[in-house]
Coordinates of C-alpha atoms in Angstrom, one line a residue:
Chain A
X1 CA 0.0 0.0 0.0
X2 CA 2.9 2.3 0.8
X3 CA 4.1 2.4 -2.8
X4 CA 0.7 3.5 -4.0
X5 CA 0.6 6.3 -1.5
X6 CA 4.2 7.3 -2.2
X7 CA 3.3 7.4 -5.9
X8 CA 0.3 9.6 -5.3
X9 CA 2.4 12.0 -3.2
X10 CA 5.0 12.1 -6.0
X11 CA 2.2 13.0 -8.5
X12 CA 0.7 15.6 -6.3
X13 CA 4.0 17.2 -5.8
X14 CA 3.9 18.0 -9.5
X15 CA 0.4 19.5 -9.1
X16 CA 1.7 21.7 -6.3
X17 CA 4.8 22.8 -8.2
X18 CA 2.7 23.7 -11.2
X19 CA 0.3 25.6 -8.9
X20 CA 3.0 27.6 -7.2
X21 CA 4.9 28.4 -10.3
X22 CA 1.7 29.5 -12.1
X23 CA 0.7 31.8 -9.2
X24 CA 4.1 33.3 -8.8
X25 CA 4.3 34.3 -12.5
X26 CA 0.7 34.8 -13.4
X27 CA 0.0 37.3 -10.6
X28 CA 2.5 39.9 -11.8
X29 CA 2.0 39.1 -15.5
X30 CA -1.7 39.6 -15.1
X31 CA -1.0 43.2 -13.9
X32 CA 1.1 43.8 -17.0
X33 CA -1.8 42.6 -19.2
X34 CA -4.2 44.8 -17.2
X35 CA -2.2 47.9 -18.0
X36 CA -2.2 46.9 -21.6
X37 CA -5.9 46.3 -21.7
X38 CA -6.5 49.7 -20.0
X39 CA -4.0 51.5 -22.2
X40 CA -5.0 54.8 -23.7
X41 CA -3.0 53.7 -26.8
X42 CA -5.9 52.1 -28.7
X43 CA -3.9 49.6 -30.9
X44 CA -2.2 48.2 -27.8
X45 CA -5.5 48.0 -25.9
X46 CA -7.3 46.1 -28.7
X47 CA -4.3 43.8 -29.3
X48 CA -4.3 42.9 -25.6
X49 CA -8.0 42.6 -25.4
X50 CA -8.1 40.3 -28.4
X51 CA -5.4 38.2 -26.8
X52 CA -7.3 37.9 -23.5
X53 CA -10.5 37.0 -25.5
X54 CA -8.6 34.1 -27.3
X55 CA -7.1 32.8 -24.1
X56 CA -10.3 33.0 -22.1
X57 CA -12.4 31.8 -25.1
X58 CA -10.6 28.5 -25.8
X59 CA -10.0 25.5 -23.5
X60 CA -6.9 25.4 -21.4
X61 CA -6.6 21.7 -22.5
X62 CA -6.2 22.9 -26.1
X63 CA -3.7 25.6 -25.1
X64 CA -1.6 23.0 -23.4
X65 CA -1.3 21.1 -26.7
X66 CA -0.6 24.3 -28.7
X67 CA 2.2 25.3 -26.4
X68 CA 3.7 21.8 -26.4
X69 CA 3.6 21.3 -30.2
X70 CA 3.8 24.7 -31.9
X71 CA 7.4 25.6 -31.2
X72 CA 8.4 22.4 -33.0
X73 CA 5.9 22.7 -35.8
X74 CA 6.4 26.4 -36.5
X75 CA 10.1 26.9 -35.7
X76 CA 11.5 23.4 -35.8
X77 CA 12.6 23.7 -32.2
X78 CA 10.6 21.2 -30.2
X79 CA 9.6 22.0 -26.7
X80 CA 12.3 20.3 -24.5
X81 CA 10.3 19.8 -21.4
X82 CA 6.7 19.0 -21.0
X83 CA 6.7 20.7 -17.6
X84 CA 7.9 23.9 -19.2
X85 CA 5.1 23.7 -21.8
X86 CA 2.6 23.2 -19.0
X87 CA 3.9 26.1 -17.0
X88 CA 3.8 28.5 -20.0
X89 CA 0.3 27.5 -20.8
X90 CA -1.0 27.8 -17.3
X91 CA 0.8 31.1 -16.6
X92 CA -0.6 32.7 -19.8
X93 CA -4.1 31.3 -19.2
X94 CA -4.3 32.4 -15.6
X95 CA -2.6 35.8 -16.2
X96 CA -5.4 36.5 -18.7
X97 CA -8.1 35.7 -16.1
X98 CA -6.3 37.6 -13.3
X99 CA -5.9 40.6 -15.6
X100 CA -9.7 40.8 -16.0
X101 CA -10.1 40.6 -12.2
X102 CA -7.6 43.3 -11.7
X103 CA -9.2 45.5 -14.3
X104 CA -12.6 45.1 -12.6
X105 CA -11.0 46.0 -9.3
X106 CA -9.1 49.1 -10.6
X107 CA -12.2 50.3 -12.5
X108 CA -14.3 50.0 -9.4
X109 CA -12.3 52.6 -7.5
X110 CA -14.0 55.9 -7.6
X111 CA -12.4 58.6 -9.7
X112 CA -12.5 60.9 -6.6
X113 CA -9.7 58.8 -5.0
X114 CA -7.4 59.6 -7.8
X115 CA -8.4 63.3 -7.9
X116 CA -8.0 63.6 -4.1
X117 CA -4.5 62.3 -4.4
X118 CA -3.7 64.5 -7.4
X119 CA -4.9 67.7 -5.7
X120 CA -2.7 66.9 -2.7
X121 CA 0.4 67.0 -5.0
X122 CA 0.9 63.3 -5.2
X123 CA 2.5 61.8 -8.3
X124 CA 0.6 59.3 -10.4
X125 CA 2.6 56.4 -9.1
X126 CA 2.2 57.6 -5.5
X127 CA -1.5 57.8 -6.0
X128 CA -1.5 54.3 -7.4
X129 CA 0.7 52.6 -4.9
X130 CA -0.3 54.6 -1.7
X131 CA -4.0 55.1 -2.3
X132 CA -5.4 52.9 -5.0
X133 CA -3.6 49.5 -4.8
X134 CA -4.7 48.4 -1.3
X135 CA -8.3 49.2 -2.1
X136 CA -8.0 47.2 -5.3
X137 CA -6.4 44.3 -3.4
X138 CA -9.2 44.3 -0.9
X139 CA -11.8 44.2 -3.7
X140 CA -10.1 41.4 -5.7
X141 CA -9.3 39.0 -2.8
X142 CA -12.7 37.2 -3.1
X143 CA -12.7 36.7 -6.9
X144 CA -9.0 35.9 -6.8
X145 CA -9.6 33.2 -4.1
X146 CA -12.1 31.6 -6.4
X147 CA -9.7 31.6 -9.3
X148 CA -6.9 30.3 -7.2
X149 CA -8.9 27.4 -5.9
X150 CA -10.0 26.6 -9.5
X151 CA -6.3 26.5 -10.4
X152 CA -5.4 23.8 -7.9
X153 CA -7.9 21.5 -9.7
X154 CA -7.0 22.6 -13.2
X155 CA -3.4 21.5 -12.6
X156 CA -4.8 18.0 -13.1
X157 CA -5.2 18.9 -16.8
X158 CA -1.5 18.8 -17.3
X159 CA -1.8 15.1 -17.7
X160 CA -3.1 15.6 -21.3
X161 CA 0.5 16.4 -22.3
X162 CA 1.9 13.5 -20.4
X163 CA 2.8 15.1 -17.0
X164 CA 2.5 12.4 -14.4
X165 CA 0.5 14.5 -11.9
X166 CA -1.6 12.8 -9.3
X167 CA -4.6 11.6 -11.3
X168 CA -2.3 10.2 -14.1
X169 CA -0.3 8.4 -11.4
X170 CA -3.5 7.0 -9.9
X171 CA -4.8 5.9 -13.3
X172 CA -1.9 3.6 -13.7
X173 CA -3.1 1.5 -10.8
X174 CA -6.7 1.6 -12.1
X175 CA -5.3 -0.2 -15.2
X176 CA -3.9 -2.8 -12.8
X177 CA -7.4 -3.3 -11.4
X178 CA -7.1 -1.1 -8.3
X179 CA -9.6 1.7 -8.1
X180 CA -9.1 3.2 -4.6
X181 CA -5.9 5.2 -5.4
X182 CA -7.8 7.1 -8.1
X183 CA -10.7 7.9 -5.8
X184 CA -8.4 8.9 -3.0
X185 CA -6.8 11.6 -5.1
X186 CA -9.8 13.7 -4.3
X187 CA -8.6 13.8 -0.7
X188 CA -5.3 15.4 -1.7
X189 CA -7.2 18.2 -3.4
X190 CA -9.7 18.6 -0.6
X191 CA -7.0 18.9 2.1
X192 CA -4.9 21.3 -0.1
X193 CA -7.9 23.5 -0.8
X194 CA -8.9 23.4 2.8
X195 CA -5.6 24.9 3.8
X196 CA -5.8 27.4 1.0
X197 CA -9.3 28.5 1.9
X198 CA -8.1 29.1 5.5
X199 CA -5.1 31.2 4.3
X200 CA -7.2 33.2 1.9
X201 CA -9.9 33.8 4.5
X202 CA -7.1 35.0 6.9
X203 CA -6.0 37.5 4.2
X204 CA -9.6 38.7 3.7
X205 CA -9.9 39.3 7.5
X206 CA -6.5 41.1 7.5
X207 CA -8.0 43.6 5.2
X208 CA -11.2 44.0 7.2
X209 CA -9.9 47.0 9.1
X210 CA -11.2 49.3 6.4
X211 CA -14.2 49.5 4.0
X212 CA -14.2 50.4 0.4
Chain B
X1 CA -1.9 92.7 -5.6
X2 CA -4.7 90.1 -5.6
X3 CA -3.7 86.6 -4.5
X4 CA -5.7 85.1 -7.4
X5 CA -6.5 86.5 -10.8
X6 CA -8.6 84.4 -13.2
X7 CA -8.8 85.9 -16.7
X8 CA -11.0 84.8 -19.5
X9 CA -11.2 81.1 -18.5
X10 CA -13.3 79.0 -20.9
X11 CA -13.9 75.2 -20.9
X12 CA -15.8 73.1 -23.3
X13 CA -16.7 69.4 -23.1
X14 CA -17.3 68.2 -26.7
X15 CA -20.0 70.5 -28.0
X16 CA -21.0 72.2 -24.8
X17 CA -19.2 75.3 -23.6
X18 CA -19.5 74.8 -19.8
X19 CA -17.8 78.0 -18.7
X20 CA -17.4 81.0 -20.9
X21 CA -14.8 83.7 -20.5
X22 CA -14.9 83.9 -16.8
X23 CA -12.7 86.5 -15.0
X24 CA -12.5 87.4 -11.3
X25 CA -10.0 88.1 -8.7
X26 CA -9.6 87.3 -5.0
X27 CA -7.7 89.2 -2.3
X28 CA -5.8 87.5 0.4
X29 CA -8.0 86.6 3.3
X30 CA -11.1 86.9 1.2
X31 CA -14.0 84.4 1.1
X32 CA -15.7 84.1 -2.2
X33 CA -18.9 82.1 -2.7
X34 CA -19.9 80.8 -6.1
X35 CA -23.6 80.2 -6.4
X36 CA -25.8 79.1 -9.3
X37 CA -28.0 76.2 -10.4
X38 CA -26.8 72.7 -11.2
X39 CA -25.0 72.7 -14.6
X40 CA -24.1 76.4 -14.4
X41 CA -20.4 75.5 -14.5
X42 CA -19.6 76.2 -10.8
X43 CA -17.8 72.9 -10.2
X44 CA -16.0 73.0 -13.5
X45 CA -14.6 76.4 -12.7
X46 CA -13.3 75.1 -9.4
X47 CA -11.9 72.0 -11.1
X48 CA -10.1 74.2 -13.6
X49 CA -8.4 76.1 -10.7
X50 CA -7.2 72.8 -9.3
X51 CA -6.0 71.5 -12.6
X52 CA -8.5 68.6 -12.6
X53 CA -9.7 70.1 -15.9
X54 CA -7.6 72.0 -18.4
X55 CA -9.2 75.3 -19.5
X56 CA -9.3 75.8 -23.3
X57 CA -8.6 79.5 -22.9
X58 CA -7.5 82.0 -20.3
X59 CA -4.9 82.5 -17.6
X60 CA -4.7 81.8 -13.9
X61 CA -2.3 84.0 -11.8
X62 CA -1.4 83.4 -8.2
X63 CA 0.6 86.0 -6.3
X64 CA 1.5 87.7 -9.5
X65 CA 2.9 84.5 -11.1
X66 CA 1.1 83.1 -14.1
X67 CA 0.6 79.4 -13.2
X68 CA -1.6 78.6 -16.1
X69 CA -1.8 80.0 -19.6
X70 CA -3.9 78.1 -22.1
X71 CA -1.8 79.6 -24.9
X72 CA 1.4 78.2 -23.4
X73 CA 1.7 74.4 -23.7
X74 CA 4.5 74.5 -21.2
X75 CA 2.2 75.4 -18.4
X76 CA 0.4 72.0 -18.9
X77 CA 3.4 69.8 -18.2
X78 CA 2.8 67.1 -15.6
X79 CA 5.7 68.1 -13.3
X80 CA 4.8 71.8 -13.4
X81 CA 1.2 71.1 -12.6
X82 CA 2.0 69.1 -9.5
X83 CA 3.8 72.0 -7.9
X84 CA 1.4 74.6 -9.1
X85 CA -1.8 72.9 -7.9
X86 CA -0.4 73.1 -4.4
X87 CA -1.4 76.8 -4.4
X88 CA -4.9 75.4 -4.1
X89 CA -6.5 73.0 -1.7
X90 CA -9.8 71.3 -2.7
X91 CA -12.5 69.8 -0.5
X92 CA -14.8 67.6 -2.5
X93 CA -18.5 67.1 -2.3
X94 CA -18.0 63.4 -1.7
X95 CA -15.2 63.8 0.8
X96 CA -12.9 61.4 -1.1
X97 CA -10.9 60.6 2.0
X98 CA -8.7 57.5 1.8
X99 CA -10.5 54.5 3.4
X100 CA -7.5 52.5 4.3
X101 CA -5.9 55.3 6.4
X102 CA -6.9 56.7 9.8
X103 CA -8.0 60.3 10.2
X104 CA -4.5 61.3 11.2
X105 CA -2.9 59.3 8.3
X106 CA -5.2 60.9 5.8
X107 CA -4.0 64.3 6.9
X108 CA -0.3 63.4 7.0
X109 CA 0.1 61.2 3.9
X110 CA 0.6 63.9 1.2
X111 CA 2.8 66.0 3.5
X112 CA 5.1 63.1 4.3
X113 CA 5.4 62.2 0.6
X114 CA 6.2 65.8 -0.3
X115 CA 8.8 66.1 2.4
X116 CA 10.8 63.4 0.8
X117 CA 11.6 65.9 -2.0
X118 CA 13.0 68.4 0.4
X119 CA 16.8 68.7 0.1
X120 CA 17.3 68.5 3.9
X121 CA 15.0 65.4 4.2
X122 CA 17.8 62.9 4.8
X123 CA 19.5 64.9 7.4
X124 CA 16.4 65.9 9.4
X125 CA 14.0 63.0 8.5
X126 CA 12.7 62.3 12.0
X127 CA 12.4 66.0 12.9
X128 CA 10.5 66.7 9.7
X129 CA 8.1 63.8 10.1
X130 CA 7.4 64.8 13.7
X131 CA 6.7 68.3 12.6
X132 CA 4.2 67.1 10.0
X133 CA 2.5 64.8 12.4
X134 CA 2.2 67.4 15.1
X135 CA 0.9 69.9 12.6
X136 CA -1.7 67.4 11.5
X137 CA -2.8 66.7 15.0
X138 CA -3.2 70.5 15.7
X139 CA -5.3 70.9 12.5
X140 CA -7.5 67.9 13.4
X141 CA -7.9 69.4 16.8
X142 CA -9.0 72.8 15.3
X143 CA -11.7 71.0 13.3
X144 CA -12.9 69.2 16.5
X145 CA -11.5 65.8 15.8
X146 CA -8.7 65.4 18.3
X147 CA -10.5 62.4 19.8
X148 CA -10.8 60.7 16.4
X149 CA -7.1 60.6 15.3
X150 CA -6.9 56.8 15.0
X151 CA -10.4 56.2 13.6
X152 CA -10.8 54.9 10.1
X153 CA -13.2 56.7 7.7
X154 CA -16.0 54.1 8.0
X155 CA -16.0 54.6 11.8
X156 CA -16.7 58.3 11.3
X157 CA -20.0 60.1 10.4
X158 CA -20.2 62.0 7.1
X159 CA -19.7 65.3 8.8
X160 CA -16.6 64.0 10.6
X161 CA -15.3 62.6 7.3
X162 CA -15.7 65.9 5.6
X163 CA -13.9 67.6 8.5
X164 CA -11.0 65.2 8.0
X165 CA -11.0 66.2 4.3
X166 CA -10.9 69.9 5.3
X167 CA -8.0 69.1 7.7
X168 CA -6.2 67.2 4.9
X169 CA -6.4 70.1 2.6
X170 CA -5.3 72.6 5.3
X171 CA -2.3 70.5 6.2
X172 CA -0.5 71.5 3.0
X173 CA -1.1 75.1 3.8
X174 CA -2.6 76.1 0.4
X175 CA -2.9 79.8 -0.6
X176 CA -6.5 79.3 -1.6
X177 CA -8.8 76.7 -0.1
X178 CA -11.6 75.6 -2.5
X179 CA -14.8 73.8 -1.4
X180 CA -17.0 72.1 -3.9
X181 CA -20.5 71.9 -2.4
X182 CA -19.0 70.6 0.9
X183 CA -22.3 69.8 2.6
X184 CA -24.4 68.5 -0.4
X185 CA -23.6 64.9 0.4
X186 CA -24.4 65.2 4.1
X187 CA -27.6 64.5 6.0
X188 CA -29.2 67.9 7.0
X189 CA -28.3 67.4 10.7
X190 CA -24.6 67.0 9.9
X191 CA -24.2 70.1 7.7
X192 CA -24.0 72.4 10.7
X193 CA -20.7 71.0 12.0
X194 CA -19.0 71.4 8.6
X195 CA -20.4 74.9 8.1
X196 CA -19.1 75.9 11.5
X197 CA -15.6 74.8 10.6
X198 CA -15.7 76.8 7.4
X199 CA -17.1 79.8 9.2
X200 CA -14.2 79.6 11.7
X201 CA -11.7 79.4 8.8
X202 CA -13.4 82.6 7.3
X203 CA -13.0 84.3 10.7
X204 CA -9.3 83.4 10.7
X205 CA -9.0 85.0 7.3
X206 CA -8.3 81.9 5.3
X207 CA -8.6 82.7 1.6
X208 CA -11.4 80.5 0.3
X209 CA -13.6 79.9 -2.7
X210 CA -16.8 78.1 -1.8
X211 CA -19.1 76.6 -4.3
X212 CA -22.3 76.2 -2.4
X213 CA -26.1 75.8 -2.4
X214 CA -26.4 77.1 1.2
X215 CA -27.6 80.6 0.4
X216 CA -27.9 81.9 4.0
X217 CA -24.5 80.5 4.8
X218 CA -22.9 82.1 1.8
X219 CA -24.5 85.4 2.8
X220 CA -23.0 85.2 6.3
X221 CA -19.5 84.2 5.6
X222 CA -18.6 85.6 2.1
X223 CA -16.9 88.8 1.4
X224 CA -18.0 88.5 -2.2
X225 CA -20.5 86.3 -4.1
X226 CA -20.3 85.3 -7.7
X227 CA -23.5 84.2 -9.4
X228 CA -22.9 81.9 -12.4
X229 CA -25.5 81.0 -14.9
X230 CA -25.0 78.9 -18.1
X231 CA -21.3 79.3 -17.7
X232 CA -21.1 83.1 -17.5
X233 CA -20.7 85.5 -14.5
X234 CA -24.1 87.2 -14.3
X235 CA -23.5 89.1 -11.1
X236 CA -20.6 89.7 -8.7
X237 CA -20.3 91.7 -5.6
X238 CA -20.8 91.7 -1.8
X239 CA -23.5 89.2 -0.5
X240 CA -25.8 92.0 0.7
X241 CA -26.0 93.0 -3.0
X242 CA -25.9 89.7 -5.0
X243 CA -28.1 87.7 -2.5
X244 CA -29.8 90.5 -0.6
X245 CA -30.7 92.8 -3.4
X246 CA -29.8 91.4 -6.8
X247 CA -29.6 93.7 -9.7
X248 CA -29.9 91.1 -12.5
X249 CA -33.1 89.4 -13.5
X250 CA -31.5 86.0 -13.8
X251 CA -30.1 86.3 -10.2
X252 CA -33.6 87.2 -8.9
X253 CA -35.1 84.3 -10.7
X254 CA -32.5 81.9 -9.3
X255 CA -32.9 83.1 -5.8
X256 CA -36.7 83.0 -6.0
X257 CA -36.6 79.4 -7.2
X258 CA -34.2 78.6 -4.4
X259 CA -36.3 80.1 -1.6
X260 CA -39.5 78.8 -3.0
X261 CA -38.2 75.3 -2.8
X262 CA -38.4 75.6 1.0
X263 CA -34.8 76.6 1.6
X264 CA -34.1 79.3 4.0

């Protein structure tokens, strides 16, 4: 029984790695995309919005295949590592979703907050970082929490390009006639998301000292 | 020399000319009230003075220095505007205080950031910061909020929030303090405390421009009143004249409508 469990843990470690790397890169990349989609320079704005539309409008599963195969097909340089392909696809996909959450958050801040900062002689970046940002963060924590919890489960999709994440590891045993490892993978996700929910709830409470 | 001279200011939004060729001047220590119906351009005029709108024509001169000239593109540069708008303070109708900061932090934030640009900041950092904080406490005390220093905006009433906003504007020691309908967003029972603070400022000879719907208040505190209608100055003069005994037909009509609607 220990080899089964060890194998599940090994698989889940890949899910966790993919989860962490995606978050670490998609959170800042999303902000860059937001600035693009809110740009006053129209061509850039429409280019970025079209990109976001394509990313959000097609399945992540398909995007995984595209990232894995297109470097080889288009440029003759095959993707060396499947994990790299998965990370690229996940980061781009989640950054697109995050960017829309950020945009909603930024646009929900009343114009008066910017004006109040400006008439007090603050620079644009001081207004953004000292006045706007924390209010945006407070507003986006609930939708971001939702998206982050979805991400943990989406990491299981990486198996379509041959990454031996937890469900793929468990399926091997199913082929040998053993079903319980597959079913028990759910527990891994449940426990992980439980911890995550607590952490995000803590963050939400940390920002409870003010109202927006 | 007047502290403020506004000459021939105009501003249009798309096809509508919101203010047309407005000129007036203000002496140091003077309180000027701007009255007029909604859409008369009062707020736009105030926003032009604070560089929240860029006039299409005209000049603004403070203490003899031309700080804005529509004909001179240089006077619109971002860096220049930041310094020049500090001649003015602005208190908004909707307070716009920063929700994540306490009353005291709201008042000190901009001052602490501006202090970083001072050449002696590094050498005297603690001293400067202490000065700014003590000054902010004194101002909050003067608007009756010494017991609310560490309260967050959502823990304060509307009247208290507006007084924090007034303190915040005063902390930067502007030459001219502007109010954009400071009591319009308040419940009637809370307007008194805000008007009292403004009255005290007038008594202490703070130079102020007040856009207001409170006619009796304007009459009491102002040295001069400017009646604006459809973007033009219809009547200007001491309150006894403009509100008490208007010479222009449009002013009379406006005041009649105002008092008919149950205002006093």
